[in-house]
mmCIF file of C-alpha atoms in Angstrom:
data_model
loop_
_atom_site.group_PDB
_atom_site.id
_atom_site.type_symbol
_atom_site.label_atom_id
_atom_site.label_comp_id
_atom_site.label_asym_id
_atom_site.label_seq_id
_atom_site.Cartn_x
_atom_site.Cartn_y
_atom_site.Cartn_z
ATOM 1 C CA MET A 22 -147.401 11.136 -37.119
ATOM 2 C CA GLU A 23 -146.776 14.811 -36.311
ATOM 3 C CA ILE A 24 -144.243 17.345 -37.566
ATOM 4 C CA SER A 25 -143.830 20.615 -35.676
ATOM 5 C CA LEU A 26 -143.169 23.280 -38.298
ATOM 6 C CA GLY A 27 -142.538 26.125 -35.869
ATOM 7 C CA LYS A 28 -144.443 28.652 -38.002
ATOM 8 C CA LEU A 29 -147.889 28.903 -39.551
ATOM 9 C CA PRO A 30 -148.053 26.716 -42.703
ATOM 10 C CA PHE A 31 -150.027 27.766 -45.781
ATOM 11 C CA ASP A 32 -149.673 24.805 -48.149
ATOM 12 C CA LEU A 33 -148.342 21.264 -48.427
ATOM 13 C CA ASP A 34 -147.749 18.720 -51.159
ATOM 14 C CA PHE A 35 -146.498 15.133 -51.390
ATOM 15 C CA HIS A 36 -143.866 13.894 -53.841
ATOM 16 C CA PRO A 37 -145.518 11.972 -56.713
ATOM 17 C CA SER A 38 -143.514 8.768 -56.152
ATOM 18 C CA SER A 39 -141.380 8.998 -52.989
ATOM 19 C CA GLN A 40 -142.058 9.366 -49.263
ATOM 20 C CA LEU A 41 -141.406 13.092 -49.245
ATOM 21 C CA VAL A 42 -143.690 15.903 -48.105
ATOM 22 C CA ALA A 43 -143.124 19.654 -48.409
ATOM 23 C CA ALA A 44 -144.656 22.601 -46.569
ATOM 24 C CA GLY A 45 -144.615 26.356 -47.178
ATOM 25 C CA LEU A 46 -144.591 28.704 -44.183
ATOM 26 C CA ILE A 47 -145.748 32.211 -43.351
ATOM 27 C CA ASN A 48 -142.135 33.451 -43.061
ATOM 28 C CA GLY A 49 -141.357 32.412 -46.656
ATOM 29 C CA ASP A 50 -139.551 29.182 -45.778
ATOM 30 C CA LEU A 51 -139.886 25.935 -47.724
ATOM 31 C CA LEU A 52 -139.422 22.707 -45.739
ATOM 32 C CA LEU A 53 -138.950 19.195 -47.099
ATOM 33 C CA TYR A 54 -139.299 16.023 -45.007
ATOM 34 C CA ARG A 55 -138.844 12.311 -45.549
ATOM 35 C CA TYR A 56 -141.389 10.192 -43.707
ATOM 36 C CA ALA A 57 -141.783 6.475 -43.044
ATOM 37 C CA ALA A 58 -144.019 4.271 -40.940
ATOM 38 C CA GLU A 59 -142.923 3.762 -37.336
ATOM 39 C CA SER A 60 -140.164 6.375 -37.531
ATOM 40 C CA THR A 61 -139.727 10.086 -36.900
ATOM 41 C CA PRO A 62 -139.926 12.233 -40.057
ATOM 42 C CA GLN A 63 -136.526 13.542 -41.138
ATOM 43 C CA ARG A 64 -136.098 17.132 -42.299
ATOM 44 C CA LEU A 65 -134.059 17.131 -45.519
ATOM 45 C CA PHE A 66 -133.785 20.882 -45.956
ATOM 46 C CA GLU A 67 -135.179 24.268 -44.980
ATOM 47 C CA VAL A 68 -134.700 27.108 -47.463
ATOM 48 C CA HIS A 69 -135.841 30.710 -47.326
ATOM 49 C CA ALA A 70 -137.718 30.682 -50.611
ATOM 50 C CA HIS A 71 -139.487 34.053 -50.525
ATOM 51 C CA THR A 72 -139.243 37.471 -48.910
ATOM 52 C CA GLU A 73 -142.924 37.144 -47.980
ATOM 53 C CA SER A 74 -145.027 34.100 -47.054
ATOM 54 C CA CYS A 75 -144.849 30.887 -49.075
ATOM 55 C CA ARG A 76 -148.550 30.537 -49.834
ATOM 56 C CA ALA A 77 -148.549 27.832 -52.504
ATOM 57 C CA LEU A 78 -146.353 24.911 -53.529
ATOM 58 C CA ARG A 79 -146.412 21.918 -55.851
ATOM 59 C CA PHE A 80 -143.961 19.210 -56.902
ATOM 60 C CA ILE A 81 -143.346 19.412 -60.659
ATOM 61 C CA ASN A 82 -141.428 17.556 -63.373
ATOM 62 C CA GLY A 83 -142.027 14.155 -61.839
ATOM 63 C CA GLY A 84 -140.926 15.370 -58.429
ATOM 64 C CA GLN A 85 -137.531 16.752 -59.486
ATOM 65 C CA ALA A 86 -138.425 20.273 -58.383
ATOM 66 C CA ILE A 87 -140.748 22.115 -56.029
ATOM 67 C CA LEU A 88 -142.537 25.177 -57.349
ATOM 68 C CA THR A 89 -143.574 27.848 -54.826
ATOM 69 C CA GLY A 90 -145.607 31.055 -55.073
ATOM 70 C CA SER A 91 -145.745 34.058 -52.778
ATOM 71 C CA PRO A 92 -147.278 37.481 -52.138
ATOM 72 C CA ASP A 93 -143.912 38.834 -53.294
ATOM 73 C CA CYS A 94 -145.295 37.945 -56.766
ATOM 74 C CA SER A 95 -142.422 35.586 -57.559
ATOM 75 C CA ILE A 96 -142.476 31.911 -58.526
ATOM 76 C CA LEU A 97 -139.478 29.862 -57.448
ATOM 77 C CA ALA A 98 -138.298 26.431 -58.605
ATOM 78 C CA THR A 99 -136.211 24.557 -56.006
ATOM 79 C CA ASP A 100 -134.220 21.378 -56.647
ATOM 80 C CA VAL A 101 -135.551 18.490 -54.540
ATOM 81 C CA GLU A 102 -132.173 16.753 -54.229
ATOM 82 C CA THR A 103 -130.086 19.724 -53.136
ATOM 83 C CA GLY A 104 -132.518 22.418 -52.004
ATOM 84 C CA SER A 105 -130.756 24.864 -54.334
ATOM 85 C CA VAL A 106 -132.525 27.428 -56.488
ATOM 86 C CA ILE A 107 -133.083 26.298 -60.060
ATOM 87 C CA THR A 108 -134.628 29.546 -61.253
ATOM 88 C CA ARG A 109 -136.827 32.351 -60.012
ATOM 89 C CA LEU A 110 -139.389 34.366 -61.935
ATOM 90 C CA GLU A 111 -139.846 37.809 -60.439
ATOM 91 C CA ASP A 112 -143.124 39.679 -61.054
ATOM 92 C CA SER A 113 -144.800 36.575 -62.460
ATOM 93 C CA HIS A 114 -148.144 38.050 -61.414
ATOM 94 C CA GLY A 115 -149.377 41.562 -60.806
ATOM 95 C CA ALA A 116 -150.681 40.577 -57.373
ATOM 96 C CA ALA A 117 -149.928 38.128 -54.577
ATOM 97 C CA ILE A 118 -149.904 34.487 -55.715
ATOM 98 C CA ASN A 119 -152.349 32.416 -53.699
ATOM 99 C CA ARG A 120 -152.637 28.994 -55.395
ATOM 100 C CA LEU A 121 -150.752 26.607 -57.663
ATOM 101 C CA ALA A 122 -152.200 23.529 -59.370
ATOM 102 C CA ASN A 123 -150.710 20.763 -61.508
ATOM 103 C CA LEU A 124 -152.536 20.335 -64.810
ATOM 104 C CA THR A 125 -150.749 18.044 -67.267
ATOM 105 C CA GLU A 126 -147.199 16.674 -67.139
ATOM 106 C CA SER A 127 -145.929 19.873 -68.719
ATOM 107 C CA THR A 128 -148.359 22.549 -67.510
ATOM 108 C CA ILE A 129 -149.240 24.171 -64.207
ATOM 109 C CA SER A 130 -151.576 27.003 -63.246
ATOM 110 C CA SER A 131 -151.168 29.852 -60.787
ATOM 111 C CA GLY A 132 -153.844 32.090 -59.297
ATOM 112 C CA ASP A 133 -153.453 35.449 -57.563
ATOM 113 C CA ASP A 134 -155.286 37.797 -55.219
ATOM 114 C CA ASP A 135 -156.764 39.868 -58.060
ATOM 115 C CA GLY A 136 -158.554 36.890 -59.626
ATOM 116 C CA CYS A 137 -156.028 36.316 -62.405
ATOM 117 C CA ILE A 138 -155.074 32.770 -63.504
ATOM 118 C CA LYS A 139 -151.987 31.954 -65.553
ATOM 119 C CA VAL A 140 -151.105 28.696 -67.274
ATOM 120 C CA TRP A 141 -147.413 27.883 -67.620
ATOM 121 C CA ASP A 142 -145.945 25.463 -70.179
ATOM 122 C CA THR A 143 -142.737 23.911 -68.884
ATOM 123 C CA ARG A 144 -141.727 22.591 -72.314
ATOM 124 C CA GLN A 145 -142.211 25.877 -74.163
ATOM 125 C CA ARG A 146 -140.746 27.598 -71.087
ATOM 126 C CA SER A 147 -143.341 30.340 -71.019
ATOM 127 C CA CYS A 148 -146.687 31.588 -69.796
ATOM 128 C CA CYS A 149 -149.002 30.208 -72.447
ATOM 129 C CA ASN A 150 -152.253 31.808 -71.328
ATOM 130 C CA THR A 151 -153.804 34.281 -68.947
ATOM 131 C CA PHE A 152 -157.401 34.298 -67.730
ATOM 132 C CA GLU A 153 -159.053 36.994 -65.632
ATOM 133 C CA PRO A 154 -162.405 35.487 -64.616
ATOM 134 C CA HIS A 155 -162.633 36.792 -61.040
ATOM 135 C CA GLU A 156 -162.602 40.023 -59.065
ATOM 136 C CA GLU A 157 -161.203 38.592 -55.841
ATOM 137 C CA TYR A 158 -158.530 36.080 -54.825
ATOM 138 C CA ILE A 159 -158.308 32.640 -56.429
ATOM 139 C CA SER A 160 -159.015 30.274 -53.531
ATOM 140 C CA ASP A 161 -158.651 26.905 -55.257
ATOM 141 C CA MET A 162 -158.288 25.208 -58.649
ATOM 142 C CA THR A 163 -158.860 21.730 -60.037
ATOM 143 C CA PHE A 164 -158.416 20.253 -63.511
ATOM 144 C CA ALA A 165 -160.678 18.077 -65.657
ATOM 145 C CA SER A 166 -158.084 16.373 -67.853
ATOM 146 C CA ASP A 167 -160.549 14.641 -70.187
ATOM 147 C CA SER A 168 -162.080 17.939 -71.312
ATOM 148 C CA MET A 169 -159.013 20.147 -70.671
ATOM 149 C CA LYS A 170 -160.989 22.493 -68.448
ATOM 150 C CA LEU A 171 -159.653 24.327 -65.421
ATOM 151 C CA ILE A 172 -162.172 24.909 -62.624
ATOM 152 C CA ALA A 173 -161.438 27.774 -60.241
ATOM 153 C CA THR A 174 -163.154 29.195 -57.166
ATOM 154 C CA SER A 175 -162.810 32.683 -55.782
ATOM 155 C CA GLY A 176 -163.479 34.879 -52.802
ATOM 156 C CA ASP A 177 -165.877 36.837 -55.023
ATOM 157 C CA GLY A 178 -168.380 33.987 -54.590
ATOM 158 C CA THR A 179 -168.200 32.574 -58.111
ATOM 159 C CA LEU A 180 -166.872 29.492 -59.882
ATOM 160 C CA SER A 181 -165.263 29.717 -63.328
ATOM 161 C CA VAL A 182 -164.497 27.232 -66.091
ATOM 162 C CA CYS A 183 -161.506 28.020 -68.328
ATOM 163 C CA ASN A 184 -161.169 25.990 -71.533
ATOM 164 C CA LEU A 185 -157.498 25.282 -72.219
ATOM 165 C CA ARG A 186 -158.231 24.064 -75.764
ATOM 166 C CA SER A 187 -159.962 27.253 -76.902
ATOM 167 C CA ASN A 188 -158.034 29.442 -74.426
ATOM 168 C CA LYS A 189 -161.271 31.097 -73.348
ATOM 169 C CA ILE A 190 -163.288 31.499 -70.191
ATOM 170 C CA GLN A 191 -166.090 29.092 -70.995
ATOM 171 C CA THR A 192 -168.524 29.998 -68.237
ATOM 172 C CA GLN A 193 -168.868 31.535 -64.808
ATOM 173 C CA SER A 194 -171.431 30.892 -62.107
ATOM 174 C CA GLU A 195 -173.814 33.419 -60.614
ATOM 175 C CA PHE A 196 -172.751 35.003 -57.333
ATOM 176 C CA SER A 197 -173.427 32.607 -54.486
ATOM 177 C CA GLU A 198 -173.405 35.336 -51.779
ATOM 178 C CA ASP A 199 -170.732 33.248 -50.080
ATOM 179 C CA GLU A 200 -166.970 33.002 -50.518
ATOM 180 C CA LEU A 201 -166.006 29.808 -52.355
ATOM 181 C CA LEU A 202 -162.888 28.375 -50.713
ATOM 182 C CA SER A 203 -162.283 24.904 -52.153
ATOM 183 C CA VAL A 204 -163.313 22.699 -55.072
ATOM 184 C CA VAL A 205 -163.227 19.061 -56.251
ATOM 185 C CA ILE A 206 -164.745 17.122 -59.161
ATOM 186 C CA MET A 207 -166.713 13.963 -58.287
ATOM 187 C CA LYS A 208 -169.272 11.445 -59.560
ATOM 188 C CA ASN A 209 -167.144 10.595 -62.611
ATOM 189 C CA GLY A 210 -167.052 14.210 -63.690
ATOM 190 C CA ARG A 211 -170.760 14.866 -63.322
ATOM 191 C CA LYS A 212 -170.570 16.969 -60.147
ATOM 192 C CA VAL A 213 -168.374 19.825 -58.938
ATOM 193 C CA ILE A 214 -168.341 20.354 -55.164
ATOM 194 C CA CYS A 215 -167.380 23.667 -53.560
ATOM 195 C CA GLY A 216 -166.657 24.428 -49.908
ATOM 196 C CA THR A 217 -167.743 27.830 -48.629
ATOM 197 C CA GLN A 218 -167.095 30.388 -45.911
ATOM 198 C CA THR A 219 -170.402 29.605 -44.195
ATOM 199 C CA GLY A 220 -169.724 25.855 -44.144
ATOM 200 C CA ASN A 221 -172.165 24.863 -46.860
ATOM 201 C CA LEU A 222 -171.126 22.522 -49.665
ATOM 202 C CA LEU A 223 -172.437 23.700 -53.035
ATOM 203 C CA LEU A 224 -173.009 20.997 -55.668
ATOM 204 C CA TYR A 225 -172.874 22.023 -59.338
ATOM 205 C CA SER A 226 -173.899 19.741 -62.199
ATOM 206 C CA TRP A 227 -171.343 19.571 -64.998
ATOM 207 C CA GLY A 228 -172.380 21.825 -67.865
ATOM 208 C CA PHE A 229 -174.850 23.728 -65.686
ATOM 209 C CA PHE A 230 -172.603 26.037 -63.709
ATOM 210 C CA LYS A 231 -174.779 29.138 -63.458
ATOM 211 C CA ASP A 232 -176.297 28.012 -60.167
ATOM 212 C CA CYS A 233 -175.735 25.119 -57.798
ATOM 213 C CA SER A 234 -178.059 22.129 -58.077
ATOM 214 C CA ASP A 235 -177.902 21.226 -54.379
ATOM 215 C CA ARG A 236 -176.682 22.514 -51.014
ATOM 216 C CA PHE A 237 -175.327 20.428 -48.172
ATOM 217 C CA VAL A 238 -175.540 22.381 -44.911
ATOM 218 C CA CYS A 239 -174.520 19.896 -42.219
ATOM 219 C CA LEU A 240 -170.985 21.289 -41.843
ATOM 220 C CA SER A 241 -172.061 24.876 -41.170
ATOM 221 C CA PRO A 242 -171.401 27.273 -39.530
ATOM 222 C CA ASN A 243 -167.677 26.382 -39.780
ATOM 223 C CA SER A 244 -166.043 27.319 -43.073
ATOM 224 C CA VAL A 245 -164.906 24.440 -45.308
ATOM 225 C CA ASP A 246 -161.379 25.563 -46.154
ATOM 226 C CA ALA A 247 -160.156 22.421 -47.919
ATOM 227 C CA LEU A 248 -161.662 19.520 -49.846
ATOM 228 C CA LEU A 249 -159.973 16.300 -50.949
ATOM 229 C CA LYS A 250 -161.610 13.659 -53.116
ATOM 230 C CA LEU A 251 -161.330 10.117 -51.721
ATOM 231 C CA ASP A 252 -163.394 8.384 -54.402
ATOM 232 C CA GLU A 253 -166.376 9.185 -56.621
ATOM 233 C CA ASP A 254 -168.813 9.041 -53.690
ATOM 234 C CA ARG A 255 -166.776 10.334 -50.736
ATOM 235 C CA LEU A 256 -164.643 13.337 -49.975
ATOM 236 C CA ILE A 257 -162.665 14.646 -47.013
ATOM 237 C CA THR A 258 -163.431 18.100 -45.638
ATOM 238 C CA ALA A 259 -161.342 20.358 -43.397
ATOM 239 C CA SER A 260 -162.988 23.122 -41.406
ATOM 240 C CA GLU A 261 -162.006 26.169 -39.392
ATOM 241 C CA ASN A 262 -162.927 24.364 -36.154
ATOM 242 C CA GLY A 263 -160.070 21.903 -36.747
ATOM 243 C CA ILE A 264 -162.307 18.959 -37.612
ATOM 244 C CA ILE A 265 -161.495 16.762 -40.624
ATOM 245 C CA SER A 266 -164.527 14.752 -41.742
ATOM 246 C CA LEU A 267 -165.408 11.991 -44.172
ATOM 247 C CA VAL A 268 -168.453 13.098 -46.168
ATOM 248 C CA GLY A 269 -170.668 11.215 -48.609
ATOM 249 C CA ILE A 270 -172.006 12.936 -51.714
ATOM 250 C CA LEU A 271 -175.390 12.027 -53.232
ATOM 251 C CA PRO A 272 -176.606 10.850 -50.833
ATOM 252 C CA ASN A 273 -175.228 13.802 -48.851
ATOM 253 C CA ARG A 274 -174.197 12.948 -45.323
ATOM 254 C CA VAL A 275 -171.403 13.374 -42.820
ATOM 255 C CA ILE A 276 -170.160 9.806 -42.474
ATOM 256 C CA GLN A 277 -167.962 10.615 -39.503
ATOM 257 C CA PRO A 278 -165.209 12.913 -38.192
ATOM 258 C CA ILE A 279 -161.850 11.235 -38.843
ATOM 259 C CA ALA A 280 -159.203 13.607 -37.432
ATOM 260 C CA GLU A 281 -158.725 16.962 -35.748
ATOM 261 C CA HIS A 282 -156.287 19.779 -35.045
ATOM 262 C CA SER A 283 -157.592 20.724 -31.582
ATOM 263 C CA GLU A 284 -159.961 23.469 -32.757
ATOM 264 C CA TYR A 285 -157.322 25.218 -34.873
ATOM 265 C CA PRO A 286 -158.326 26.021 -38.486
ATOM 266 C CA VAL A 287 -157.080 23.512 -41.068
ATOM 267 C CA GLU A 288 -155.478 25.183 -44.091
ATOM 268 C CA ARG A 289 -154.842 22.331 -46.551
ATOM 269 C CA LEU A 290 -155.231 18.595 -47.140
ATOM 270 C CA ALA A 291 -153.266 16.270 -49.437
ATOM 271 C CA PHE A 292 -152.752 12.563 -50.085
ATOM 272 C CA SER A 293 -149.398 10.804 -50.257
ATOM 273 C CA HIS A 294 -148.578 9.299 -53.656
ATOM 274 C CA ASP A 295 -149.898 5.878 -52.593
ATOM 275 C CA GLN A 296 -152.811 7.338 -50.604
ATOM 276 C CA LYS A 297 -151.536 5.589 -47.502
ATOM 277 C CA TYR A 298 -151.340 8.893 -45.645
ATOM 278 C CA LEU A 299 -153.578 11.923 -45.427
ATOM 279 C CA GLY A 300 -151.615 15.096 -44.763
ATOM 280 C CA SER A 301 -153.082 18.141 -43.039
ATOM 281 C CA ILE A 302 -151.671 21.499 -41.928
ATOM 282 C CA SER A 303 -153.224 23.859 -39.434
ATOM 283 C CA HIS A 304 -152.862 27.068 -37.479
ATOM 284 C CA ASP A 305 -151.456 24.971 -34.641
ATOM 285 C CA ASN A 306 -148.189 24.979 -36.696
ATOM 286 C CA PHE A 307 -148.274 21.206 -37.159
ATOM 287 C CA LEU A 308 -148.197 19.007 -40.239
ATOM 288 C CA LYS A 309 -149.975 15.768 -39.365
ATOM 289 C CA LEU A 310 -149.887 12.511 -41.314
ATOM 290 C CA TRP A 311 -152.913 10.280 -40.746
ATOM 291 C CA ASP A 312 -152.849 6.571 -41.615
ATOM 292 C CA MET A 313 -155.642 6.048 -44.151
ATOM 293 C CA ASP A 314 -155.856 2.316 -43.436
ATOM 294 C CA GLU A 315 -156.751 3.096 -39.839
ATOM 295 C CA ILE A 316 -159.217 5.790 -40.878
ATOM 296 C CA LEU A 317 -161.020 3.622 -43.414
ATOM 297 C CA SER A 318 -161.019 0.520 -41.230
ATOM 298 C CA GLY A 319 -162.512 2.601 -38.454
ATOM 299 C CA ASN A 320 -165.169 3.830 -40.836
ATOM 300 C CA ALA A 321 -165.949 0.270 -41.924
ATOM 301 C CA THR A 322 -166.302 -0.770 -38.289
ATOM 302 C CA SER A 323 -168.654 2.104 -37.502
ATOM 303 C CA GLN A 324 -170.772 1.295 -40.541
ATOM 304 C CA ALA A 325 -170.994 -2.349 -39.467
ATOM 305 C CA VAL A 326 -172.062 -1.314 -35.960
ATOM 306 C CA GLU A 327 -174.639 1.026 -37.431
ATOM 307 C CA LYS A 328 -175.945 -1.740 -39.669
ATOM 308 C CA ASP A 329 -176.153 -4.199 -36.745
ATOM 309 C CA SER A 330 -177.979 -1.562 -34.743
ATOM 310 C CA ASP A 331 -180.456 -1.125 -37.572
ATOM 311 C CA ASN A 332 -180.992 -4.883 -37.723
ATOM 312 C CA ASP A 333 -181.628 -5.000 -33.979
ATOM 313 C CA GLU A 334 -184.257 -2.318 -34.345
ATOM 314 C CA MET A 335 -185.960 -4.266 -37.096
ATOM 315 C CA ASP A 336 -186.579 -7.107 -34.604
ATOM 316 C CA LEU A 337 -188.781 -4.824 -32.522
ATOM 317 C CA ASP A 338 -192.513 -4.458 -32.917
ATOM 318 C CA VAL A 339 -192.766 -1.065 -34.557
ATOM 319 C CA ASN A 340 -196.071 -1.431 -36.365
ATOM 320 C CA THR A 341 -197.654 1.232 -34.178
ATOM 321 C CA THR A 342 -194.593 3.484 -34.100
ATOM 322 C CA LYS A 343 -194.496 6.575 -36.281
ATOM 323 C CA PHE A 344 -190.987 7.899 -36.822
ATOM 324 C CA HIS A 345 -190.741 11.664 -36.688
ATOM 325 C CA GLN A 346 -188.291 13.431 -38.984
ATOM 326 C CA GLY A 347 -188.473 16.855 -37.457
ATOM 327 C CA ALA A 348 -184.837 17.895 -37.500
ATOM 328 C CA LYS A 349 -184.611 21.260 -39.195
ATOM 329 C CA LYS A 350 -181.858 22.133 -41.625
ATOM 330 C CA ARG A 351 -179.827 25.147 -40.688
ATOM 331 C CA LYS A 352 -180.446 28.108 -42.959
ATOM 332 C CA ASP A 353 -178.592 29.112 -43.890
ATOM 333 C CA PRO A 354 -151.811 38.278 -66.737
ATOM 334 C CA GLY A 355 -148.086 36.668 -69.801
ATOM 335 C CA LEU A 356 -145.122 38.840 -68.946
ATOM 336 C CA ASP A 357 -141.980 39.504 -70.961
ATOM 337 C CA ASN A 358 -139.612 37.980 -68.402
ATOM 338 C CA SER A 359 -141.551 34.739 -68.227
ATOM 339 C CA GLU A 360 -140.026 33.292 -71.393
ATOM 340 C CA ASP A 361 -136.914 31.882 -69.698
ATOM 341 C CA PHE A 362 -138.448 30.744 -66.428
ATOM 342 C CA PHE A 363 -138.504 27.031 -67.176
ATOM 343 C CA ALA A 364 -135.317 27.014 -69.229
ATOM 344 C CA ASP A 365 -133.380 25.127 -66.584
ATOM 345 C CA LEU A 366 -136.134 22.767 -65.423
#
């Protein structure tokens, strides 16, 4: 299923309970679509949300509103039913807003180009904390709800852990000499996986964030711009060459490519609320919805074929055969006017 957006998209998000998907465009527009199997997606509205690009967006308040962030430093809340403006917070950050992330039911985080992260409380209707862990843009954020820790990656090549209970920056990694572009938590919270500019996946062990514990280099040299956790052992990667791949973690392996955007860089990935669809946006100006049942059934088939092939090989006389494993690995801030922002949400 394809949706031509007409302009370069920067972010997408799915409604938490309905068949709705939203995209933010380079011209500042916010688009909302209704999708369904075996039918053409229907555009519900197109609003000019920002004077500059719409870089980040998330559904909030159970899907009643869409929050967007922009290099114009504003955060806008748009009503999902009508497309009308609920409220706008001007100068919410001192620099261009690059990412938004849902934390709890009543809190979200925003990250900007100067490495500043803000946490917003929708019930108290204010910015409840500001962290400044990085020197460059915030590229991605993810939340560990059990420990109330916000994990962020940055173009400065470091990963940070912000503790929302103590309101402190708990730790920060050493410089990786590579821009960190994306992050997910896997292995039941024991591993944090980061995608990088050079295409390596860096694996950090929880509680030991100073340096990565493992590197997975099979996706290089194409940057890994987006990561999406499928389950505790598998994730989906999106690269600048347009390839979307299913990847296993510990053991580390590329299971198989599952989709593509014809060599155009993929900006973001997201799952629909029921995980029936994988959404991807790319520099080809398309939002594509991939049927996960087809993807996973195809993966199961390929694994079965691989297993049968292995069994066939076991029937051969290989007592005198020495298998050679000679493949080399490739080297590789709160503001005064923020108090009333969520008053109408």
